[in-house]
PDB file of C-alpha atoms and ligand atoms in Angstrom:
ATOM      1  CA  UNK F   1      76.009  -6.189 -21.523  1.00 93.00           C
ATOM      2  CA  UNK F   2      73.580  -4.699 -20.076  1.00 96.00           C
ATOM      3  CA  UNK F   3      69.875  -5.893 -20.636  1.00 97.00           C
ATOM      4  CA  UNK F   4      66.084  -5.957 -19.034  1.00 98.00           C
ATOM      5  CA  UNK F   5      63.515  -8.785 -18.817  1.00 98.00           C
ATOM      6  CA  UNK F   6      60.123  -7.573 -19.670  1.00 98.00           C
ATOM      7  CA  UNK F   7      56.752  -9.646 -18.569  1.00 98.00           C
ATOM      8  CA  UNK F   8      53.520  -9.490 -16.533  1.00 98.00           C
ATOM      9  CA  UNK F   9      53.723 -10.691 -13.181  1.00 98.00           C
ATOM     10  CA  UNK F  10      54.567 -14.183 -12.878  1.00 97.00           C
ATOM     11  CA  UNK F  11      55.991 -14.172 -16.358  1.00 98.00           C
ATOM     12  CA  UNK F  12      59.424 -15.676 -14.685  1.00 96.00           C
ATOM     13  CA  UNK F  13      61.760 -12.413 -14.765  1.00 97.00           C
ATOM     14  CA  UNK F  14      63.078 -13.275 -11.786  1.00 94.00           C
ATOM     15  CA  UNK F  15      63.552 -16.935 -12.293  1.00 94.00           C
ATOM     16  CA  UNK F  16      65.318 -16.145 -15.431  1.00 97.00           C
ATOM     17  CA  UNK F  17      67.031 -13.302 -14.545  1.00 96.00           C
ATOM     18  CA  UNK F  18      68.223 -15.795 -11.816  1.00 93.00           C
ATOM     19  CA  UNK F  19      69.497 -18.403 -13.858  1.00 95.00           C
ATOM     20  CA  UNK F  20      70.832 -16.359 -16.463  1.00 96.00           C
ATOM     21  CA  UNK F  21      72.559 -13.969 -14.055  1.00 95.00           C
ATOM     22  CA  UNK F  22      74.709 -17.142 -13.051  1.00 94.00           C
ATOM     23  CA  UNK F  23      75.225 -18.504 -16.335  1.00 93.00           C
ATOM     24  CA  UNK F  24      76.468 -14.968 -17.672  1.00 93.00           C
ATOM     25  CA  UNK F  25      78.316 -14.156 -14.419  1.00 94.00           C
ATOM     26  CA  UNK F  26      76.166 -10.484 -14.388  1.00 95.00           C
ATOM     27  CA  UNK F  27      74.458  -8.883 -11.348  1.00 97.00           C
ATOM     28  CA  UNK F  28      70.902  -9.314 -11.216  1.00 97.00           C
ATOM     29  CA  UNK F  29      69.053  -6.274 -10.388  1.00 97.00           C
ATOM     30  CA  UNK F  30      65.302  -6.693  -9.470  1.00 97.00           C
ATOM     31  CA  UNK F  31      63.440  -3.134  -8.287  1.00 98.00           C
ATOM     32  CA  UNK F  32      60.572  -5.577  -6.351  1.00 96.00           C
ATOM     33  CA  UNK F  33      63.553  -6.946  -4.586  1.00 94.00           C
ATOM     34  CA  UNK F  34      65.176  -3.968  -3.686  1.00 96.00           C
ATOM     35  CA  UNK F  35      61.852  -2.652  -2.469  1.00 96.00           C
ATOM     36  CA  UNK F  36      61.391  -5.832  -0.680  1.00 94.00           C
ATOM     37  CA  UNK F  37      65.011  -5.448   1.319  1.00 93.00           C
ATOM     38  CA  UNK F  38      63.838  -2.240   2.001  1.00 96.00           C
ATOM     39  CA  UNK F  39      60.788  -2.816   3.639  1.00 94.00           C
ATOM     40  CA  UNK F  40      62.772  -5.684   5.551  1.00 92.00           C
ATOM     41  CA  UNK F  41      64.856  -3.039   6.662  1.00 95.00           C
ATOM     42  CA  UNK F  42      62.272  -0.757   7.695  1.00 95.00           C
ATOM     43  CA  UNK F  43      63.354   1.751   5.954  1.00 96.00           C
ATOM     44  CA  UNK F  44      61.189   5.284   4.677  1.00 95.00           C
ATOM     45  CA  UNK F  45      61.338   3.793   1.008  1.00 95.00           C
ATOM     46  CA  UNK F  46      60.677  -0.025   1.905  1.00 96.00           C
ATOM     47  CA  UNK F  47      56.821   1.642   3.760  1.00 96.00           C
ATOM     48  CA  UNK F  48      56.276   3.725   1.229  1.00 96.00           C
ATOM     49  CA  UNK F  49      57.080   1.325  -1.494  1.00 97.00           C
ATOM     50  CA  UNK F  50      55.030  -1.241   0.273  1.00 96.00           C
ATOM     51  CA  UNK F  51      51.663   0.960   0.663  1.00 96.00           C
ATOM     52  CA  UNK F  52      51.815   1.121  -3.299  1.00 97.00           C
ATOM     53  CA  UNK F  53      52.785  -2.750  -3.673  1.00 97.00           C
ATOM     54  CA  UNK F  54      50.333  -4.282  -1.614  1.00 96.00           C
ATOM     55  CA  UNK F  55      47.111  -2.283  -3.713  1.00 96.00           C
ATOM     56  CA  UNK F  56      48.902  -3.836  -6.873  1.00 97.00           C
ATOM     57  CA  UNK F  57      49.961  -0.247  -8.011  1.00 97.00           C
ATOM     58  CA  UNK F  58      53.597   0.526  -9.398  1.00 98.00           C
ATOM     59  CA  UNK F  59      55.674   2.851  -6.870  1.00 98.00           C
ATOM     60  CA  UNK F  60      55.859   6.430  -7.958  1.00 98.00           C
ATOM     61  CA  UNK F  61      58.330   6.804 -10.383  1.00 98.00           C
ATOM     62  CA  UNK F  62      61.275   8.829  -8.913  1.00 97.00           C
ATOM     63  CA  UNK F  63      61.149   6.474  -6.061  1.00 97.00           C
ATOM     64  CA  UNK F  64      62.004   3.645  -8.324  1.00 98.00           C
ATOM     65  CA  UNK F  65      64.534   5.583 -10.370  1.00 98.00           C
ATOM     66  CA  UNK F  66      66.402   6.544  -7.508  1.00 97.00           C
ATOM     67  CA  UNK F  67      66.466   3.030  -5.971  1.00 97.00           C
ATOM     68  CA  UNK F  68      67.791   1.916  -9.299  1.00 97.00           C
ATOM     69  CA  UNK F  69      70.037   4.582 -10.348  1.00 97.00           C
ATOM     70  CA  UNK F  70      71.756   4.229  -6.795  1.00 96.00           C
ATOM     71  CA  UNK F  71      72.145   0.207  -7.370  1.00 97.00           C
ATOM     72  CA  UNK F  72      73.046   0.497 -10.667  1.00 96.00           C
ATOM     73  CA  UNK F  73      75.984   3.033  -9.493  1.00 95.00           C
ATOM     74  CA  UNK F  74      77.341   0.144  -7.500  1.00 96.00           C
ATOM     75  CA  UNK F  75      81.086  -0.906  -8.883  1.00 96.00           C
ATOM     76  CA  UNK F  76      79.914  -4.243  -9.676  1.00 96.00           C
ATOM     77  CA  UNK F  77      77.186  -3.257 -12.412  1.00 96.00           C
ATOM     78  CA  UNK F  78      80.204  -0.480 -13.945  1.00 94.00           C
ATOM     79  CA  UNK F  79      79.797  -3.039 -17.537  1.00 92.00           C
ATOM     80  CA  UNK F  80      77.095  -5.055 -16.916  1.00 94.00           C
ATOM     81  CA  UNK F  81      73.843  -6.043 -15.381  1.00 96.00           C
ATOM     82  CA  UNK F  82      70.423  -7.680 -15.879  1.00 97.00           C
ATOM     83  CA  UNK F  83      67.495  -5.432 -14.722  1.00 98.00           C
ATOM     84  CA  UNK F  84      64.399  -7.269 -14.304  1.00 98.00           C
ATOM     85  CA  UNK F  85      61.085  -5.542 -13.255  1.00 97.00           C
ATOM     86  CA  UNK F  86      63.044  -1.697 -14.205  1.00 98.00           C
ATOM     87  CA  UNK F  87      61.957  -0.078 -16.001  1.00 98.00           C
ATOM     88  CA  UNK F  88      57.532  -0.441 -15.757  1.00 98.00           C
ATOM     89  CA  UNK F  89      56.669   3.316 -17.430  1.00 98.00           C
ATOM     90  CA  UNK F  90      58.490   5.135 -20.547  1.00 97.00           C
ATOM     91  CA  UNK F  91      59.590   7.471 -18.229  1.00 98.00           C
ATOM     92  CA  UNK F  92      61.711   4.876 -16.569  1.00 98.00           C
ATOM     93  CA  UNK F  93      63.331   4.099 -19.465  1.00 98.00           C
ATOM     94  CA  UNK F  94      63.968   7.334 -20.731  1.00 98.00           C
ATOM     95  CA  UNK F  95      66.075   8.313 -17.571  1.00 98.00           C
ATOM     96  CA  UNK F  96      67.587   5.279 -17.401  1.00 98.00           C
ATOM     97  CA  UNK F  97      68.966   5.354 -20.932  1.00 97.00           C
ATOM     98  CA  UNK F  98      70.283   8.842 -19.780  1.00 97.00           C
ATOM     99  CA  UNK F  99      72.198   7.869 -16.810  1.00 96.00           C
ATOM    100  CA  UNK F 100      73.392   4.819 -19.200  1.00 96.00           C
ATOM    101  CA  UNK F 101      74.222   7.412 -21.533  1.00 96.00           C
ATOM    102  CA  UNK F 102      76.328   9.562 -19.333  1.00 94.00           C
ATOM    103  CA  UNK F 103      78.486   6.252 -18.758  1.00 91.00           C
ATOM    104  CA  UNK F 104      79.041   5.977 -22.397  1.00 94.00           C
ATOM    105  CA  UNK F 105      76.443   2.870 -22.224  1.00 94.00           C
ATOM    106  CA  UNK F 106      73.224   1.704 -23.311  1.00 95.00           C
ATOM    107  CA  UNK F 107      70.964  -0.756 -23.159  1.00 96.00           C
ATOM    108  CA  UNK F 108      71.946  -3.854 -24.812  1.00 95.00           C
ATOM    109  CA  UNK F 109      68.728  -5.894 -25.378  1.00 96.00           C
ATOM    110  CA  UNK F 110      65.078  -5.631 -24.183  1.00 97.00           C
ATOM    111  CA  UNK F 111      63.400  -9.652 -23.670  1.00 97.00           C
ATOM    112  CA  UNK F 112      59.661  -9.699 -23.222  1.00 98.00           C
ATOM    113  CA  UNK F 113      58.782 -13.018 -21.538  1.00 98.00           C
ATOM    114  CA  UNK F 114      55.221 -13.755 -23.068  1.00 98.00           C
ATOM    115  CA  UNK F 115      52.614 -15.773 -20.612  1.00 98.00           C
ATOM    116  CA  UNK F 116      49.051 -15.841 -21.523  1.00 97.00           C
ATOM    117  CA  UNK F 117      47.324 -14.449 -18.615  1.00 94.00           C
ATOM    118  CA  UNK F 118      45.421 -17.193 -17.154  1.00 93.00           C
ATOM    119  CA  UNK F 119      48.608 -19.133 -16.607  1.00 96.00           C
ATOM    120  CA  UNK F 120      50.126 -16.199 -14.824  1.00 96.00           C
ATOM    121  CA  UNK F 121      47.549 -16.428 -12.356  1.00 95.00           C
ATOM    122  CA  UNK F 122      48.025 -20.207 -11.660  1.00 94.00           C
ATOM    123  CA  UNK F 123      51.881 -19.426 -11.334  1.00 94.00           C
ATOM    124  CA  UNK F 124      51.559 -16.564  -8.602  1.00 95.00           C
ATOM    125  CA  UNK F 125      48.635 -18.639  -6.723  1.00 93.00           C
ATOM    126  CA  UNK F 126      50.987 -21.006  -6.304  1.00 93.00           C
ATOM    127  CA  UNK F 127      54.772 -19.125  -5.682  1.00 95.00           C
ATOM    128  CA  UNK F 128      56.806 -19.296  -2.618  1.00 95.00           C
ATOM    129  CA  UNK F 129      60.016 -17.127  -2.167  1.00 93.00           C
ATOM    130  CA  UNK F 130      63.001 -17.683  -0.517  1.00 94.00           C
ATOM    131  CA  UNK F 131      63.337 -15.066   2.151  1.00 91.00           C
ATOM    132  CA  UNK F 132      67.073 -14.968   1.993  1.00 90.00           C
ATOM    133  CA  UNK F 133      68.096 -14.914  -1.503  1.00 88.00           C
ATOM    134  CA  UNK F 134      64.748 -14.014  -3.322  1.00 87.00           C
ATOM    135  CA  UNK F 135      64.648 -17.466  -5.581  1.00 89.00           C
ATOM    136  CA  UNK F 136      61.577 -18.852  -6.353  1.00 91.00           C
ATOM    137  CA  UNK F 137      59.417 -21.885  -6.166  1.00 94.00           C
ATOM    138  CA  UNK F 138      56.055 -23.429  -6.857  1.00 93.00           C
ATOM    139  CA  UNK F 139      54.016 -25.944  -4.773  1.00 93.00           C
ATOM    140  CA  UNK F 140      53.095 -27.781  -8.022  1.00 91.00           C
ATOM    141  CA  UNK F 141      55.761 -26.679 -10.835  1.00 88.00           C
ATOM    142  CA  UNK F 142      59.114 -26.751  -8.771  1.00 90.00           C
ATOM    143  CA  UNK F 143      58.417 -27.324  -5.252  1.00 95.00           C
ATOM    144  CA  UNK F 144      61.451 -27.304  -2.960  1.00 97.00           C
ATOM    145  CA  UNK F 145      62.896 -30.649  -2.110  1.00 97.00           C
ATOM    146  CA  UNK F 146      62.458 -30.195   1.847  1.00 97.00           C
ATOM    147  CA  UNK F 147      58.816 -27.747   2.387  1.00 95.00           C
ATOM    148  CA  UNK F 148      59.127 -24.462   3.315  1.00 96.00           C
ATOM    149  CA  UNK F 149      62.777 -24.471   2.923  1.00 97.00           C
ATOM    150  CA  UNK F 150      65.179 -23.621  -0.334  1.00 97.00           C
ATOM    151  CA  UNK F 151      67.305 -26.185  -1.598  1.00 97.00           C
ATOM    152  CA  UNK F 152      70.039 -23.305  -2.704  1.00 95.00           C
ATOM    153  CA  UNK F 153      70.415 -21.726   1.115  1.00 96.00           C
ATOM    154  CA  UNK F 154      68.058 -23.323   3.214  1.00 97.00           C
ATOM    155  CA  UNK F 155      66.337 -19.967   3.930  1.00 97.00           C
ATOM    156  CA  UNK F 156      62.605 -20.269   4.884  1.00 97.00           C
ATOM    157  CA  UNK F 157      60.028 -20.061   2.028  1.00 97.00           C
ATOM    158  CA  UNK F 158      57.236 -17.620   2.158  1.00 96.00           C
ATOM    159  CA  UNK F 159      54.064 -16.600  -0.012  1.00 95.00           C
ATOM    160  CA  UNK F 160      53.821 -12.543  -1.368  1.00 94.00           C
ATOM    161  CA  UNK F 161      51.431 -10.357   0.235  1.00 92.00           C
ATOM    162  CA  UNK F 162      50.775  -9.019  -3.057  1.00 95.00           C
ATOM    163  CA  UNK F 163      49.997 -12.309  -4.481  1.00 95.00           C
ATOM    164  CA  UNK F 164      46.178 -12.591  -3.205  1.00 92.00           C
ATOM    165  CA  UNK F 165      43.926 -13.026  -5.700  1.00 90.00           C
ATOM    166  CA  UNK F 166      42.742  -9.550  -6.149  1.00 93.00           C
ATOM    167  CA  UNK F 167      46.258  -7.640  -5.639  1.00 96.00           C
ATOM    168  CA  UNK F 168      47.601 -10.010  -8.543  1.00 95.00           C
ATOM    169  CA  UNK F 169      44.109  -8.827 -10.894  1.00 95.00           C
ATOM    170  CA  UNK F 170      45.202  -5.344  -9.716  1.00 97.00           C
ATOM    171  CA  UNK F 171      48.979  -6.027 -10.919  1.00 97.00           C
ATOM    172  CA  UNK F 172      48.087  -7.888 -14.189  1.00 97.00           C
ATOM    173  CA  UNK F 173      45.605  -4.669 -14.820  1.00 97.00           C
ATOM    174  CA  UNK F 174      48.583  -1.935 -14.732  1.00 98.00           C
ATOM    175  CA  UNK F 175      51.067  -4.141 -16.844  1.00 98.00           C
ATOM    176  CA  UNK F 176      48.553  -3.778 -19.477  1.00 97.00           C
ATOM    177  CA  UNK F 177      47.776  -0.504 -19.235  1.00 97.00           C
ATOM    178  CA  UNK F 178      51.211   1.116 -17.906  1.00 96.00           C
ATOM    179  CA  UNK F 179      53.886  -1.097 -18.906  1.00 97.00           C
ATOM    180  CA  UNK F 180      53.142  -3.221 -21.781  1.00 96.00           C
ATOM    181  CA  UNK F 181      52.629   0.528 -24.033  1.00 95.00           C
ATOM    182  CA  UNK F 182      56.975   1.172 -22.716  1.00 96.00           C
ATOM    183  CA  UNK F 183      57.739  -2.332 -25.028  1.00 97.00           C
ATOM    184  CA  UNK F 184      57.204  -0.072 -27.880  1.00 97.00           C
ATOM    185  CA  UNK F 185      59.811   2.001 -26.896  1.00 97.00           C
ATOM    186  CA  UNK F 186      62.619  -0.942 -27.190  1.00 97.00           C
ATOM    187  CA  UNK F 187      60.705  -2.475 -30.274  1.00 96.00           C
ATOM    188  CA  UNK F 188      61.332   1.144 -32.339  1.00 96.00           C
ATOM    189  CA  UNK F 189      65.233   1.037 -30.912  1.00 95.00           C
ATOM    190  CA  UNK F 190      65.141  -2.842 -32.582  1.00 94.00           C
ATOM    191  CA  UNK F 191      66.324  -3.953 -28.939  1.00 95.00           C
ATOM    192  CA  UNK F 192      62.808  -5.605 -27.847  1.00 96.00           C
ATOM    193  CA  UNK F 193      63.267  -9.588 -28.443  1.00 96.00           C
ATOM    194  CA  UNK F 194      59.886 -12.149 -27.721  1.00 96.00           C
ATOM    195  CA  UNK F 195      60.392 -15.122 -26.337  1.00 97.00           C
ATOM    196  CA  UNK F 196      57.812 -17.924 -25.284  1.00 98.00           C
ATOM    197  CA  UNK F 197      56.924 -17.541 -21.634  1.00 98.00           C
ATOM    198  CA  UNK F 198      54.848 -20.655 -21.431  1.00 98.00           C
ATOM    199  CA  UNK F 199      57.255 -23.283 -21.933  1.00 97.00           C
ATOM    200  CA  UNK F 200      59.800 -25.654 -19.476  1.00 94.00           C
ATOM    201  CA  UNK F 201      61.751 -23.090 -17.428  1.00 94.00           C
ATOM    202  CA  UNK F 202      64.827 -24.761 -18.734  1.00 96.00           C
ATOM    203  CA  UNK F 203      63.319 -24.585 -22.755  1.00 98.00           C
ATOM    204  CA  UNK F 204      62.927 -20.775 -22.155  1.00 98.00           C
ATOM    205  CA  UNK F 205      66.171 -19.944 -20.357  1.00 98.00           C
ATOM    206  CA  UNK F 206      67.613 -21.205 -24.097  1.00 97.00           C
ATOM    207  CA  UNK F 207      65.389 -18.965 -25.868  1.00 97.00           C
ATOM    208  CA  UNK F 208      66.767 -15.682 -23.879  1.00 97.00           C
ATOM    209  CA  UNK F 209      70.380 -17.028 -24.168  1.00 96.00           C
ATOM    210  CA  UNK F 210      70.272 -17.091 -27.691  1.00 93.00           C
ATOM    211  CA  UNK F 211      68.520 -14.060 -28.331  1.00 92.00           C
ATOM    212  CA  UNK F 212      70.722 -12.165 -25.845  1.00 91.00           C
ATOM    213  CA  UNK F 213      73.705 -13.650 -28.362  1.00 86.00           C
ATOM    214  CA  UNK F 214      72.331 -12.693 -31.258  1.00 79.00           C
ATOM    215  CA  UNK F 215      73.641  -9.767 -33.158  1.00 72.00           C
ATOM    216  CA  UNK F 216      70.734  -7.156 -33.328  1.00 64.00           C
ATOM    217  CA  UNK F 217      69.007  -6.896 -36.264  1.00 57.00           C
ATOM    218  CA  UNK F 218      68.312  -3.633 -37.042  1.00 48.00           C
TER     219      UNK F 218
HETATM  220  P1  LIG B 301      58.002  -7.341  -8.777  1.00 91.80           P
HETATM  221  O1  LIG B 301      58.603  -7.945  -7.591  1.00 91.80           O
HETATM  222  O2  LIG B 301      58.856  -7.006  -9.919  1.00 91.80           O
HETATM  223  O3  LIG B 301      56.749  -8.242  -9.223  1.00 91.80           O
HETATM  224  P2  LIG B 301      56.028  -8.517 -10.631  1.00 91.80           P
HETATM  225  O4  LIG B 301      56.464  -7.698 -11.776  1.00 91.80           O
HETATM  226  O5  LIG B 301      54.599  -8.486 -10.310  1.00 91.80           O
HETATM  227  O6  LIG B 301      56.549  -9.896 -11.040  1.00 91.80           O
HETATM  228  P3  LIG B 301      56.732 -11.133 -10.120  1.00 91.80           P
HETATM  229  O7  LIG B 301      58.000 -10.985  -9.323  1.00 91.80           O
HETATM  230  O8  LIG B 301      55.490 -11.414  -9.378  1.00 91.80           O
HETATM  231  O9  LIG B 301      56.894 -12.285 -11.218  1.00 91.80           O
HETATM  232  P4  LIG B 301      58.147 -12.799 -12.015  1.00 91.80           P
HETATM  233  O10 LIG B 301      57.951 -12.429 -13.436  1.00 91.80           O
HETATM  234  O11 LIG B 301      59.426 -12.409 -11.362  1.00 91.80           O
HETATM  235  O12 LIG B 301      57.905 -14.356 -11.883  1.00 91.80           O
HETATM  236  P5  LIG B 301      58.701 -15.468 -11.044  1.00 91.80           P
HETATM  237  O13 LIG B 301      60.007 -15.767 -11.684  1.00 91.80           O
HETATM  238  O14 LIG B 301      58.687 -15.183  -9.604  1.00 91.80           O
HETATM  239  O15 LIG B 301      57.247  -5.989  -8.347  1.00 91.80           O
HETATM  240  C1  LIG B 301      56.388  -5.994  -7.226  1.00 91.80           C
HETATM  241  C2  LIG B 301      55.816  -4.611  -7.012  1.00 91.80           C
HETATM  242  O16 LIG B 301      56.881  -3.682  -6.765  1.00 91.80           O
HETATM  243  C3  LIG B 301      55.041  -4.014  -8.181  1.00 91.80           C
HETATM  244  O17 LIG B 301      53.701  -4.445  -8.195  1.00 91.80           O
HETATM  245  C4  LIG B 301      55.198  -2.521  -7.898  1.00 91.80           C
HETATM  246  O18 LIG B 301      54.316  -2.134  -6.886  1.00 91.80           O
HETATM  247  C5  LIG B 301      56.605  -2.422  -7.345  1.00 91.80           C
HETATM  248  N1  LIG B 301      57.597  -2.164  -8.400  1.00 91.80           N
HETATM  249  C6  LIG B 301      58.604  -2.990  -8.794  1.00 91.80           C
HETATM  250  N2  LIG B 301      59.327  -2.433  -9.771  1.00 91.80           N
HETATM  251  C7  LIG B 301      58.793  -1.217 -10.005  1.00 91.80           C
HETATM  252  C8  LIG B 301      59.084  -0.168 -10.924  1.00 91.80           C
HETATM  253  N3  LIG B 301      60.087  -0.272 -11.804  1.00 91.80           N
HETATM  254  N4  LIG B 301      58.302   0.935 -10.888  1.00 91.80           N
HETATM  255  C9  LIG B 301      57.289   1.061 -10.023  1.00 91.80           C
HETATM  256  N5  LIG B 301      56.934   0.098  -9.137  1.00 91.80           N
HETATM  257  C10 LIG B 301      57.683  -1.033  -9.128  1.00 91.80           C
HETATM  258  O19 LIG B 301      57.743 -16.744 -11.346  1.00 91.80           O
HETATM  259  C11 LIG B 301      56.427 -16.790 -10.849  1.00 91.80           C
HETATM  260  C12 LIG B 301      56.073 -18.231 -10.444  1.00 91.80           C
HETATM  261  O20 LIG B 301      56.019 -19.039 -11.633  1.00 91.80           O
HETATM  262  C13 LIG B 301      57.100 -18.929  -9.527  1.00 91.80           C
HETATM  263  O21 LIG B 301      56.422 -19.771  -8.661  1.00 91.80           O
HETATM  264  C14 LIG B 301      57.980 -19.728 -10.497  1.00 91.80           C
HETATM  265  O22 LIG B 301      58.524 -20.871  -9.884  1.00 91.80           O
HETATM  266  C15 LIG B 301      56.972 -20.109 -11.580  1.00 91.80           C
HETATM  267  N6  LIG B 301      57.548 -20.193 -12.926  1.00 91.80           N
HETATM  268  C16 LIG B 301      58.453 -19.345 -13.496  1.00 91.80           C
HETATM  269  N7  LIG B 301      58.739 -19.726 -14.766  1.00 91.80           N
HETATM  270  C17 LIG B 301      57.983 -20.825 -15.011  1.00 91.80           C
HETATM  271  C18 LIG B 301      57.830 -21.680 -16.158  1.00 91.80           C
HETATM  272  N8  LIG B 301      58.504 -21.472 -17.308  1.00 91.80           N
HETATM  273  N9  LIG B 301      56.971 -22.721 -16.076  1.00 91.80           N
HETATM  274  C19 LIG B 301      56.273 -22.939 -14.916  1.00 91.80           C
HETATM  275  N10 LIG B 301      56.371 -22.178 -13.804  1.00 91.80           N
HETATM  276  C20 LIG B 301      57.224 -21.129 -13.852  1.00 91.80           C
HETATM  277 MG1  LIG B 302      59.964 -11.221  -9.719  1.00 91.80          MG
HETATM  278 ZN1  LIG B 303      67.405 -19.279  -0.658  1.00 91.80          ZN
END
């Protein structure tokens, strides 16, 4: 299977894609992550990636295909993965349905995690990360049982640099404009399912389960 989680920032892609991605025993691919390991590494991509990230802009697009396509070639994703935050643009998706195609593949399902925007902002005001696997917390929602640390590695938490106040308006403001116009694209294929967003982590992890076993409709 191979399917994407769609949402604003702070939706909870990666939480689900997280949770799912264990549950389903698929890789989860995340394109903020792989920028983020990047940058780690100091690598050309990771500083060029992060100039874009940190004004709240999306990365040009062949840098993010590339990153992608080059994960996505990996052995382990040769049947199946979960792409969360790929692709942002309809030009994303178009290549990546062709490299899918040339596989004999295709996407699967598209799930739009829907978040009304003010609660967005409460959820990245109040995120911390875990620096060595990526999985996520909040101070108020699901703190960590010991601060600063994760209960799944004991890695040290941190906060985004792009989750300031007026980097996360800048995010929020090209999701509307660049990527919420690509769910189209999934809803005319009959691939695009909408599931609550504002809900108990745990109540919405069931919604994407069942709509990611559900036969397609159209
Ligand atoms: P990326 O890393 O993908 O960030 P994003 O899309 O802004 O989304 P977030 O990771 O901030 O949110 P999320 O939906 O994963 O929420 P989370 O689960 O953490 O991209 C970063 C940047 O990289 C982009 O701005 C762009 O520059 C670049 N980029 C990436 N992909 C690109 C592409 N394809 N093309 C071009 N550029 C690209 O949850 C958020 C918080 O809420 C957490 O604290 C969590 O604990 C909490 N939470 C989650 N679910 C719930 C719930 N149900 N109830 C209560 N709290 C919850
Ligand atoms: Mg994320
Ligand atoms: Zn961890």
């Amino acid at each position: 299977m191979y399917a994407i989680i769609l949402g604003a920032p702070g939706a909870g892609k990666g939480t689900q894609a997280d949770i799912l991605s264990q549950e389903m025993n698929l890789p989860h691919i995340a394109s903020g992550d792989l920028f983020r390991q990047a940058l780690e590494a100091r690598t050309e991509v990771g500083l060029l990636a992060k100039s874009h990230m940190d004004k709240g802009e999306l990365v040009p697009d062949e840098v993010a295909i590339k990153i992608i396509l080059e994960r996505i070639n990996q052995p382990d994703c040769a049947s199946d993965c979960l792409l969360d935050g790929f692709p942002r643009t309809l030009h994303q998706a178009e290549v990546l349905d062709q490299a899918l195609e040339e596989r004999g593949k295709s996407i699967d399902r598209a799930i739009y995690i829907e978040v009304p925007n003010e609660v967005l902002v409460k959820r990245l005001s109040g995120r911390l990360l875990c620096r060595t696997c990526q999985a996520a917390y909040h101070i108020v929602n699901s703190p960590p049982k010991i601060p600063g640390r994760c209960d799944k590695c004991g890695g040290e938490l941190y906060r985004r640099s792009d989750d300031k106040e007026e980097t996360v308006k800048e995010r929020l403001n090209v999701f509307f404009a660049q990527t919420l116009p690509m769910l189209d694209y999934y809803k005319k294929q009959g691939k695009l399912i909408k599931v609550n967003g504002n809900q108990e982590i745990q109540k919405v992890t069931e919604e994407i389960l069942s709509a990611l076993r559900a036969p397609i409709s159209s």
